[in-house]
Coordinates of C-alpha atoms and ligand atoms in Angstrom, one line a residue:
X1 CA 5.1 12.8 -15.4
X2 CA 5.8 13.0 -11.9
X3 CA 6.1 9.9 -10.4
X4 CA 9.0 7.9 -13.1
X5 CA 11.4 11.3 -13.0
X6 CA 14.9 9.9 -12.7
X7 CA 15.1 10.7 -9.0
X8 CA 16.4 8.7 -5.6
X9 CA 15.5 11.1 -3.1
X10 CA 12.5 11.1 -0.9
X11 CA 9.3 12.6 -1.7
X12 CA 10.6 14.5 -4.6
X13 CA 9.8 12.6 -7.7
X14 CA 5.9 12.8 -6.6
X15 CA 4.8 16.0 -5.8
X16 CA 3.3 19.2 -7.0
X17 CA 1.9 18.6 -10.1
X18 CA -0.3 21.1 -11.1
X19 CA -3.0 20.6 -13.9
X20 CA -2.6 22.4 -16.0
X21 CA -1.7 26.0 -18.2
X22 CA -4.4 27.6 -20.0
X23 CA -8.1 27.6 -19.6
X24 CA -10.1 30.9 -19.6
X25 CA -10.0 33.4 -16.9
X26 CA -13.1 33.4 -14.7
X27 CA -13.7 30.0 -15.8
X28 CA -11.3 27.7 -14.7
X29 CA -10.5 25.1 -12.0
X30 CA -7.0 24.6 -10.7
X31 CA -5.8 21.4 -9.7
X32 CA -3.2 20.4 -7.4
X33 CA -1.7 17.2 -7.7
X34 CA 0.4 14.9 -5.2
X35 CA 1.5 11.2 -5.6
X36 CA 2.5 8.8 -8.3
X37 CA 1.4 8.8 -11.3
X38 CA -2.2 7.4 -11.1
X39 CA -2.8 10.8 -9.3
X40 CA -1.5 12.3 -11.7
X41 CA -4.0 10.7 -14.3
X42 CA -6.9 10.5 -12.0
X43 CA -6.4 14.5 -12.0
X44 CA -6.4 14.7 -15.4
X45 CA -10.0 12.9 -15.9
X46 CA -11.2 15.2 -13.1
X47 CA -9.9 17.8 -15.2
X48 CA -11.3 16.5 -18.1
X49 CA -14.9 16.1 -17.0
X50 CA -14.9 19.9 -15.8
X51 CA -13.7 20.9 -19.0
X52 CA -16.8 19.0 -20.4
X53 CA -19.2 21.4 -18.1
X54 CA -17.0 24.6 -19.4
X55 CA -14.2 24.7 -16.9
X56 CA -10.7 24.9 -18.3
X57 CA -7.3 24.8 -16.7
X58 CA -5.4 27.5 -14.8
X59 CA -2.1 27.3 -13.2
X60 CA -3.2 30.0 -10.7
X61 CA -5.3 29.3 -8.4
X62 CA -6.1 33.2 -7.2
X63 CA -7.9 32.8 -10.8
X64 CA -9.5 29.7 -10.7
X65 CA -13.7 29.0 -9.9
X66 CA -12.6 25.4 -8.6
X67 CA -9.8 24.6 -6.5
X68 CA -8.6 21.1 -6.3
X69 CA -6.2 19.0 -4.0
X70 CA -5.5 15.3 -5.3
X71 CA -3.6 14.0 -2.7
X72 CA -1.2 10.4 -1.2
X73 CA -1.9 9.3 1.4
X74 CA 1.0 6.8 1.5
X75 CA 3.5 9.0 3.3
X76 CA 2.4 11.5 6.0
X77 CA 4.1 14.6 4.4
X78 CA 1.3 14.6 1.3
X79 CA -1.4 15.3 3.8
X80 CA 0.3 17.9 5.5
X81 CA 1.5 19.7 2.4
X82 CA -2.7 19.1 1.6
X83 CA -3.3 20.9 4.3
X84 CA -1.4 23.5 4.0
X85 CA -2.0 24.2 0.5
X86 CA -6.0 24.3 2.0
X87 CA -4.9 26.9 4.9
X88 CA -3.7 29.0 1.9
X89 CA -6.7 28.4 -0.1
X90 CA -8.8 29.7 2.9
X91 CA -8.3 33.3 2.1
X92 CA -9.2 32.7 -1.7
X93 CA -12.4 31.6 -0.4
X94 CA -12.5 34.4 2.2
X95 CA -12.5 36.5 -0.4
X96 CA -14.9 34.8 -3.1
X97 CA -17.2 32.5 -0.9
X98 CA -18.1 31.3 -4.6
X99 CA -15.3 29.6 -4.6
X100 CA -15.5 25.7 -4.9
X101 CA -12.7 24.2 -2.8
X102 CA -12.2 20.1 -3.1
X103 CA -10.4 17.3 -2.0
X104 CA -9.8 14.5 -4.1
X105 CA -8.4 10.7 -4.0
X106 CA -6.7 9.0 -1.3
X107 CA -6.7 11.4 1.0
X108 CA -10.2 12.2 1.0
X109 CA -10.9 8.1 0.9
X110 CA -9.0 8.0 4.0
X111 CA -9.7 11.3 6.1
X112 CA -13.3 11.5 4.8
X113 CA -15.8 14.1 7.2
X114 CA -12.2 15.0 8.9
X115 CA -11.7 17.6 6.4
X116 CA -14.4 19.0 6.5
X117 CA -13.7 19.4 10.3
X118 CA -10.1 20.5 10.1
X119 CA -10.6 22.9 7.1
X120 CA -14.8 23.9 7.2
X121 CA -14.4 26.1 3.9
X122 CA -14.1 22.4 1.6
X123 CA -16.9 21.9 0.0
X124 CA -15.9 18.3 -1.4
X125 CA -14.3 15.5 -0.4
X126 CA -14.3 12.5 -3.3
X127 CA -12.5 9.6 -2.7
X128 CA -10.8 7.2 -5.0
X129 CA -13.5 6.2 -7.4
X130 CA -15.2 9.6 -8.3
X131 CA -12.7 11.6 -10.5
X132 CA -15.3 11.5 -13.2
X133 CA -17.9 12.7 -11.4
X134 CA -16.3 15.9 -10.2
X135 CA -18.4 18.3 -12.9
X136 CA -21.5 16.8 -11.5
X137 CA -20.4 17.5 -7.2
X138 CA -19.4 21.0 -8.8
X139 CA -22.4 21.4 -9.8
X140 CA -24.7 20.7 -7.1
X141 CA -22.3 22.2 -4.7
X142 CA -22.8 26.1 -6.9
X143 CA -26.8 25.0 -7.0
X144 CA -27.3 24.5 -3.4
X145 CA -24.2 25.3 -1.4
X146 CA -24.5 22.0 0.0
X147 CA -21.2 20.2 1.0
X148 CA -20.3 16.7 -0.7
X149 CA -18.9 13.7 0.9
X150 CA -18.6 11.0 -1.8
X151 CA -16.7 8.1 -0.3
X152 CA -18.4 5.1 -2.2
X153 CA -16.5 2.3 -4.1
X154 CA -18.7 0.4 -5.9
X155 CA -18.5 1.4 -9.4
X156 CA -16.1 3.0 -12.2
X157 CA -12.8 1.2 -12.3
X158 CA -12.7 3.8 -14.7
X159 CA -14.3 6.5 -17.1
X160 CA -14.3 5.2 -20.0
X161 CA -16.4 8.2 -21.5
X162 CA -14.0 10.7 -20.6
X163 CA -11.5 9.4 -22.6
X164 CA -12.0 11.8 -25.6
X165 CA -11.3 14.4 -23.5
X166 CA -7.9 13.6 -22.6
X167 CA -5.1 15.9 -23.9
X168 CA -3.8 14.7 -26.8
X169 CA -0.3 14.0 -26.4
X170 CA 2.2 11.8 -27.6
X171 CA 3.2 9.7 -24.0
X172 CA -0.2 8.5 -22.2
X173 CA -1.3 6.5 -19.1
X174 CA -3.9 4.1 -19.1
X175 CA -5.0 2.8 -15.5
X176 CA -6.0 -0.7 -16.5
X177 CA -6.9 -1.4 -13.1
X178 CA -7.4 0.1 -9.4
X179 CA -7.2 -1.2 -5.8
X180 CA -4.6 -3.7 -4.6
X181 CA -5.7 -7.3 -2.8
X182 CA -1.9 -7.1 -1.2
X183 CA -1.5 -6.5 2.6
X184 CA 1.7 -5.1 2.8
X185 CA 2.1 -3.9 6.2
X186 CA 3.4 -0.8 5.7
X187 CA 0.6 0.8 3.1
X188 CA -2.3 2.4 3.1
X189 CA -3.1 2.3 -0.4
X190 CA -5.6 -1.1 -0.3
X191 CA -7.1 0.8 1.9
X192 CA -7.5 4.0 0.3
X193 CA -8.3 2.6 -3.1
X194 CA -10.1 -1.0 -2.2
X195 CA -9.6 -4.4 -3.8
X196 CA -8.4 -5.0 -7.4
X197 CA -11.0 -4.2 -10.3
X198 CA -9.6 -5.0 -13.4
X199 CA -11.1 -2.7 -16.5
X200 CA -12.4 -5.1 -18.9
X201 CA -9.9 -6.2 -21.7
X202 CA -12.1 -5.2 -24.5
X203 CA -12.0 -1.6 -23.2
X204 CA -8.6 -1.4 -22.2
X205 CA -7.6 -1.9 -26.1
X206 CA -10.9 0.3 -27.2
X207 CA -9.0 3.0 -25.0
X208 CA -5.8 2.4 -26.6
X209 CA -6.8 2.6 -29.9
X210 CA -8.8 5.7 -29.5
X211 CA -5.7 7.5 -28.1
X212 CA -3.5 6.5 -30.5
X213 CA -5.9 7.6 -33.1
X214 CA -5.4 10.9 -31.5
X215 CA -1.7 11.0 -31.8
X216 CA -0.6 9.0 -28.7
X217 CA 2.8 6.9 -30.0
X218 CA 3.5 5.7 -26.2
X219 CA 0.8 4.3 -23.8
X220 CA 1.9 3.4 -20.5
X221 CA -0.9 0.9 -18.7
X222 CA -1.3 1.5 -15.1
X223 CA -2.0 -0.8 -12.1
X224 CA -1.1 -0.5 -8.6
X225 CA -0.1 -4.2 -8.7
X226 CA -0.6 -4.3 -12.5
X227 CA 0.9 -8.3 -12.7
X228 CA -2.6 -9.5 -11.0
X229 CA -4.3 -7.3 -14.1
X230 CA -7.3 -9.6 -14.9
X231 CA -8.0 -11.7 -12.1
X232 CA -11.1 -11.1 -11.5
X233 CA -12.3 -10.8 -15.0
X234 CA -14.6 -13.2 -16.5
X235 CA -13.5 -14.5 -18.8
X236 CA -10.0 -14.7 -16.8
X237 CA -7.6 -12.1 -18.5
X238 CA -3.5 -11.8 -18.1
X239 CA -1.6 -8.8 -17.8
X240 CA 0.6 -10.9 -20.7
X241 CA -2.6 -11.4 -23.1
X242 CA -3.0 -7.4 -22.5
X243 CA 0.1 -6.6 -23.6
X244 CA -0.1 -9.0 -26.9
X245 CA -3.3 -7.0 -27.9
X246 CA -2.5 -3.1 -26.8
X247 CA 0.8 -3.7 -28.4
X248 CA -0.7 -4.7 -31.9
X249 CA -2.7 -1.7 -32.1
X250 CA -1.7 0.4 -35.6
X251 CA 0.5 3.4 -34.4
X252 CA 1.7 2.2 -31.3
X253 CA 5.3 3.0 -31.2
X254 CA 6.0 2.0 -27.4
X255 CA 4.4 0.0 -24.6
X256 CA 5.2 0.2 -21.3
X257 CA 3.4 -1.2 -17.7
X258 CA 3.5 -0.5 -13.9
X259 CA 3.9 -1.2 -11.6
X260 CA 5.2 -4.9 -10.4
X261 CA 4.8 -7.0 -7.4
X262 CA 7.7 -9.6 -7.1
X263 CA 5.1 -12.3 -6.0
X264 CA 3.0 -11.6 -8.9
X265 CA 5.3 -11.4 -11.4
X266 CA 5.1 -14.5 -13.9
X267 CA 7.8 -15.8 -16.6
X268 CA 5.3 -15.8 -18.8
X269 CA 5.4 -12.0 -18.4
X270 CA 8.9 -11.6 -19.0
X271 CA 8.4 -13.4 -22.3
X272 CA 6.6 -10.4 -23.3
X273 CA 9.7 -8.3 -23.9
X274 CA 11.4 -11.2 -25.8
X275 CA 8.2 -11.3 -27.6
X276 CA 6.7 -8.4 -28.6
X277 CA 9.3 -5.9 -30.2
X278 CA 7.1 -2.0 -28.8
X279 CA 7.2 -3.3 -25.0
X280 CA 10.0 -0.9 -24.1
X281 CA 13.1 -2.4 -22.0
X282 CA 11.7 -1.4 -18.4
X283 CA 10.5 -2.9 -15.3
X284 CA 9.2 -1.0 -12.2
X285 CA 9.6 -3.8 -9.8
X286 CA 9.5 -2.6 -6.3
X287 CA 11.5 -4.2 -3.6
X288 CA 11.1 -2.9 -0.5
X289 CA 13.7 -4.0 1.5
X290 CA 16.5 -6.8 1.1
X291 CA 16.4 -8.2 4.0
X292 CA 14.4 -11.5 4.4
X293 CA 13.3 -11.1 7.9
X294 CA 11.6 -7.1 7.3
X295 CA 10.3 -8.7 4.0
X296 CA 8.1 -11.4 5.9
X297 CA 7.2 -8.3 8.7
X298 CA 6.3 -6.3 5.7
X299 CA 4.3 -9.6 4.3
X300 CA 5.5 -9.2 0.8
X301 CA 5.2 -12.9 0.0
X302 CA 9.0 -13.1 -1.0
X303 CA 12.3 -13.3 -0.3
X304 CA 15.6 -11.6 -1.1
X305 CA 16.5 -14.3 -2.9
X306 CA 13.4 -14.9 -4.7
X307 CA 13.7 -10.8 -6.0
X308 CA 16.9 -11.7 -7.5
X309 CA 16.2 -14.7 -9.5
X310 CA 13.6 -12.6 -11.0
X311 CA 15.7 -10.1 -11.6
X312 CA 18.4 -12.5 -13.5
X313 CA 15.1 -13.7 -15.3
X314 CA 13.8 -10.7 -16.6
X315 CA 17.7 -9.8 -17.6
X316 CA 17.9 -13.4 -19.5
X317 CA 14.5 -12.7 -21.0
X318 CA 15.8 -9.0 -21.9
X319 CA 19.6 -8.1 -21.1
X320 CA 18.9 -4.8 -22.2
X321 CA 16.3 -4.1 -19.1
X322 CA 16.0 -0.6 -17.3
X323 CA 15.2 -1.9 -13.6
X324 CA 13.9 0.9 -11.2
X325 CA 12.7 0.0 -7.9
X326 CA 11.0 0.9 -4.5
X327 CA 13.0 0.8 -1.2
X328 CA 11.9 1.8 2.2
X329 CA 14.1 2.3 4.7
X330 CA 13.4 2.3 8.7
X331 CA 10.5 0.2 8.7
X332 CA 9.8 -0.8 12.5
X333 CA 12.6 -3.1 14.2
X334 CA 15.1 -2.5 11.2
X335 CA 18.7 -3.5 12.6
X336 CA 21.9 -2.0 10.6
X337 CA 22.3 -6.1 9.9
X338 CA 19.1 -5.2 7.8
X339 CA 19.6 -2.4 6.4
X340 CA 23.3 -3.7 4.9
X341 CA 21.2 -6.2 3.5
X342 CA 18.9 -3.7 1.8
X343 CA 22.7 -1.7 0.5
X344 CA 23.6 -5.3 -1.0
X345 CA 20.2 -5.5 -2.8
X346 CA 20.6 -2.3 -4.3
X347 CA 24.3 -3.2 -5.2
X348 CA 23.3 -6.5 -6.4
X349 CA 20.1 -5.7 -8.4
X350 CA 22.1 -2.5 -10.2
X351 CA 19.1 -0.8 -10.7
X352 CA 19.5 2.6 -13.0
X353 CA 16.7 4.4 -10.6
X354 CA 15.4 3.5 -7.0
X355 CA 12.8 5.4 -5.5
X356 CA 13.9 5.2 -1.3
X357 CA 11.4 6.4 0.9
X358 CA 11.8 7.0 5.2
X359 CA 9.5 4.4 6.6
X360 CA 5.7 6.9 7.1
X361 CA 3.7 5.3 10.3
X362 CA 0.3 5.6 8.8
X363 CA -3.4 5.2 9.9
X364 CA -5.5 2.4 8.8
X365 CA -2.2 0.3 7.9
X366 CA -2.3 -3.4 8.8
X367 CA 1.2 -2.1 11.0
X368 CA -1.1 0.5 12.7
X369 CA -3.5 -2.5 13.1
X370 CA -0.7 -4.8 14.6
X371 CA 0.3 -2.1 17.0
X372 CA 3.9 -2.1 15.6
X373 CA 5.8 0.5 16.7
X374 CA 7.3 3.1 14.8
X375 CA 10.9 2.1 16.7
X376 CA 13.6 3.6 14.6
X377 CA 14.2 7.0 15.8
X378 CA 14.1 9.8 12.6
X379 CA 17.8 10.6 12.6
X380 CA 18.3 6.5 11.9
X381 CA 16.2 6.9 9.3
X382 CA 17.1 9.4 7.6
X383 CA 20.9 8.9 8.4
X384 CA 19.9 5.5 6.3
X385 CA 18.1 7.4 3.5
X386 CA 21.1 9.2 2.9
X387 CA 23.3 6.4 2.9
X388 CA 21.4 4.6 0.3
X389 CA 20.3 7.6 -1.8
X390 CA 24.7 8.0 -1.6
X391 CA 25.4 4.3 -2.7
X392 CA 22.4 4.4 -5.4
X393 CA 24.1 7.8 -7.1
X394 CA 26.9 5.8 -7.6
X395 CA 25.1 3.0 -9.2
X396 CA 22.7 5.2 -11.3
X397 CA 26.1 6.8 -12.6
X398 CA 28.1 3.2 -13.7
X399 CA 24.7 2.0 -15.3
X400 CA 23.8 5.1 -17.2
X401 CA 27.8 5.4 -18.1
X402 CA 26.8 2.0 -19.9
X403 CA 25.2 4.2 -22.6
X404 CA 27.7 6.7 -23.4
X405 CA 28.6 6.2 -27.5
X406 CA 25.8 4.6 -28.1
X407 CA 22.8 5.9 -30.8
X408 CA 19.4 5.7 -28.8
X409 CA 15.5 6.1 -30.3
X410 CA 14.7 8.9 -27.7
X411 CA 10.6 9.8 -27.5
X412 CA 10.8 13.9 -27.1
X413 CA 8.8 14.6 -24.7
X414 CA 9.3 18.7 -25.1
X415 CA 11.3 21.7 -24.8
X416 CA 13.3 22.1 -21.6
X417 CA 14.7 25.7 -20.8
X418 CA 18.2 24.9 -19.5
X419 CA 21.0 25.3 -22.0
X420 CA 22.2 22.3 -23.9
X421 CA 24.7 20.3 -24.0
X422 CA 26.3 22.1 -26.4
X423 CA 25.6 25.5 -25.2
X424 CA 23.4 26.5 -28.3
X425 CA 20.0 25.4 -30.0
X426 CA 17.0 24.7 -27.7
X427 CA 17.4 22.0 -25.8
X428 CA 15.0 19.0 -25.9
X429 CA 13.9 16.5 -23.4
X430 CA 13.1 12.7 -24.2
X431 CA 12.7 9.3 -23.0
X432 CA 15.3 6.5 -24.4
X433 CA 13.6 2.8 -24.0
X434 CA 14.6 2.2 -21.1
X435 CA 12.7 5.6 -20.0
X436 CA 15.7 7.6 -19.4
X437 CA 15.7 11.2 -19.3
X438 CA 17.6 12.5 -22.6
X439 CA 18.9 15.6 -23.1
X440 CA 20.0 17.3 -26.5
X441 CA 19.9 20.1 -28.6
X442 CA 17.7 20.7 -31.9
X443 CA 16.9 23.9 -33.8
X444 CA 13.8 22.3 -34.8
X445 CA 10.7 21.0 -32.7
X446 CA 10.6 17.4 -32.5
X447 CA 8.3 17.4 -29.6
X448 CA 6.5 14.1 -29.9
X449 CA 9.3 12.7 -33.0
X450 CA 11.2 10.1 -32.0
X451 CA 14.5 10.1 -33.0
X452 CA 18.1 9.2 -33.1
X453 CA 20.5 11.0 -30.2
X454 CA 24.0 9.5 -29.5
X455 CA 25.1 9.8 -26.3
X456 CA 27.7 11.7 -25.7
X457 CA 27.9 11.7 -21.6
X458 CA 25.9 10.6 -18.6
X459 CA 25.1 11.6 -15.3
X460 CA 23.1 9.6 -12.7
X461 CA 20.3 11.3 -13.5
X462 CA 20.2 11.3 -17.3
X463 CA 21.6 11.4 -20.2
X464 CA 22.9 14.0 -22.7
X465 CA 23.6 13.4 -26.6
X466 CA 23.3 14.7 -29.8
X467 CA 21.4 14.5 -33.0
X468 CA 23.1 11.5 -34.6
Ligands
SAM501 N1 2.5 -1.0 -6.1 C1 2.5 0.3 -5.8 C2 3.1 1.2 -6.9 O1 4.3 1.5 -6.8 O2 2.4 1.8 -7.7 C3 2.9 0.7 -4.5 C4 2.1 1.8 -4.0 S1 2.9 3.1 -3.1 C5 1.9 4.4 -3.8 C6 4.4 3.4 -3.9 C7 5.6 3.2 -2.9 O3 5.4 4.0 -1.8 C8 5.7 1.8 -2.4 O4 6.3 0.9 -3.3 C9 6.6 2.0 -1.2 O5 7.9 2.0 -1.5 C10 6.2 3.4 -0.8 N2 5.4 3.4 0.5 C11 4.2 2.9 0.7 N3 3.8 3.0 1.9 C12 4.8 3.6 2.6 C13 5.0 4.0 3.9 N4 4.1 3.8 4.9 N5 6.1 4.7 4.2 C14 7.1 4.9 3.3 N6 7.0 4.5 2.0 C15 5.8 3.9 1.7
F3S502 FE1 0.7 -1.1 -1.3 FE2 1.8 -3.5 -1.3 FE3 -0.4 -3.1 -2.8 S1 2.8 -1.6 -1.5 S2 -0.3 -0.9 -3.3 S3 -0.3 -3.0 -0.5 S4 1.4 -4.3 -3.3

């Protein structure tokens, strides 16, 4: 999935996933995915409830009835790559006014009847809580040619009924929940996707279970701010309880959870990994920045210092802890004093992947709201991107080095087409615990297997091994 790939550089990790190969000609949508990895599963119940009305999946959109964009909004390059991709699509629907061209998600939440002002040929625009209700806006856009705005928020945390629908594969997302109550000045996403709604408990497990029924061994749950899972539940539900009860389920080989807010983040959470032996050794925990003063501009509700004692608690609870994390760099009045505090973080925390972003002024951001200006001139940023993308090789490197003799359980995720390790056999991809990239050779599919691969060397991207 796109948006964990073992990746520090800007952008990369998140875009371009396209949904998916197959489907039959002349009847097929094609979906275009940017963003992290609830896009990414919001696409595939879109996807999911167009197959229901007789739709499959093409990778080509020249072949597809449906075109799809599900696009960020959290950095300004999504949108424009949106747009472009729709300038492209214009010909397609030159050609075949049949067509059905749509824009999905944040994007759409956010730019709403401007698409259909910049780019006239869209026919939808669905925001944040319709991905389920795509066949339906398909549908009455062939019956009537009418164009669809659909920007409502009120129901479906999610789509429960879709559910059977889903691919069945062996490493699956759950969103548990959707919408963020956090301000942090800087996003758009609360915005975009509205206040927290927890899915109810009962469900979350019912969901679970089905899909490990149908083969699933990993479930990862999904949240923007998944620690607050819950809150608004009645009875009151924790992210903690959650765990306990998904992790029970018959079948389930691993658990895993993101993504974490450092002020949300309760002990009682990192218990969890000492408790319950399938919650896989990881921890998305974003941290922004590590210095205290662009921390209280960004209102994250914590300190540098805070982020590390959590850090030494969740490596107490669990020494054996991935930690990946979320830095942006160049947010507005950012001083080099800052930014060396932000290197030190990174040095200090160790993480074995960062995710470092250039600071993206963006409309209908509590900054844009504040009038804050976008002060630190490009080359400063990306100068600093570089810097810390440099340093965090490095890091990735000594931390993944760490594994190097040692016999992992690796999840295969599938085949990859580079040449092994050891120059023959096919070589496999996987995920070690920690949710590593492994590499290794196999003459035999063990797509979905999890097995044993000793690692025999490292880079700071992944890991390579063999059979043990
Ligand atoms: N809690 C969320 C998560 O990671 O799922 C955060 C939402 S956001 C989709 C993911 C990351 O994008 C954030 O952690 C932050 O580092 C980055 N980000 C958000 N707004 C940004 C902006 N305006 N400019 C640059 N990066 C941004
Ligand atoms: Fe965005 Fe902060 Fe929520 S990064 S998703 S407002 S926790």
């Amino acid at each position: 999935m796109a948006h964990d790939d073992h990746n520090h550089s800007e952008d990369l990790p998140r875009e371009g996933v396209v949904f998916a190969p197959g489907g039959a000609p002349g009847q097929s949508a094609y979906m275009l995915t940017f963003g992290c990895q609830m896009n990414v599963l919001d696409s595939e119940l879109a996807m999911a409830t167009l197959a229901e009305s007789g739709l499959g999946a093409t990778d080509a959109p020249e072949q597809a009835e449906v075109i799809l964009v599900n696009t960020c909004s959290v950095r300004d390059k999504a949108e424009q790559k949106a747009y472009s991709f729709l300038g492209r699509m214009k010909r397609l629907k030159r050609a075949n006014p049949n067509v059905v061209i749509g824009v999905l998600g944040c994007m759409a939440q956010k730019e709403g009847e401007l698409i259909f002002k910049r780019a006239p040929y869209v026919d939808i625009v669905a925001g944040t809580r319709h991905f389920t209700r795509i066949d339906e806006y398909v549908r009455r856009v062939r019956e009537g040619r009418q164009r669809i705005l659909a920007l409502g928020r009120d129901d479906e945390v999610v789509s429960a009924k879709r559910y059977r629908l889903r691919d069945s594969r062996h490493s699956l997302q759950v969103a548990v929940m959707r919408g963020c109550d956090h301000h942090c000045t800087f996003c758009v996403v609360p915005n975009t996707r509205g206040i927290e709604q927890s899915k109810p408990f009962d469900e979350v497990v019912k969901e679970c279970e089905i899909l490990v029924g149908a083969g699933a061994r990993e479930i990862t749950l999904l949240g923007q701010n998944i620690d607050s899972y819950g809150k608004r539940l009645l009875p009151r539900r924790t992210l903690a309880e959650l765990l306990h009860a998904v992790s029970k389920i018959p079948g389930l080989d691993r658990l895993r959870f993101i993504t974490s807010h450092p002020a949300d983040l309760k002990p009682e959470l990192l218990e969890a990994f000492r408790e319950i032996p399938n919650l896989m050794p990881y921890l998305h925990f974003p941290a922004q920045s590590g210095s205290d003063r662009i921390l209280r501009a960004m209102r994250r509700g914590y300190s540098a210092d805070d982020y590390l004692r959590l850090v030494d608690q969740a490596r107490a609870a669990c020494p054996e802890i991935g930690l990946a994390g979320d830095t942006i760099v160049g947010f507005p009045t950012e001083t080099d004093t800052d930014f060396e505090r932000t290197l030190e973080l990174h040095r200090r925390v160790e993480y074995q992947n960062a995710f470092i972003f250039a600071y993206s002024h963006r409309a209908f951001t509590p900054a844009e709201k504040m009038n804050l200006a976008d002060d630190i001139p490009e080359d400063v940023k990306s100068q600093r991107v570089n810097e810390l993308i440099r340093q965090q090789r490095e890091i990735s490197a000594r931390v993944l080095k760490r594994y190097e003799g040692r016999v992992l359980p690796v999840l295969v995720d599938s085949r990859v087409k580079a040449v092994g390790p050891s120059g023959g056999g096919t070589t496999f991809e996987g995920r070690s615990p920690q949710n590593n990239i492994v590499h290794f050779d196999s003459g035999r599919d063990l797509t979905g297997e999890i097995v044993s691969v000793k690692i025999t060397r490292t880079t700071g991207q992944a890991l390579y091994g063999q059979l043990a």
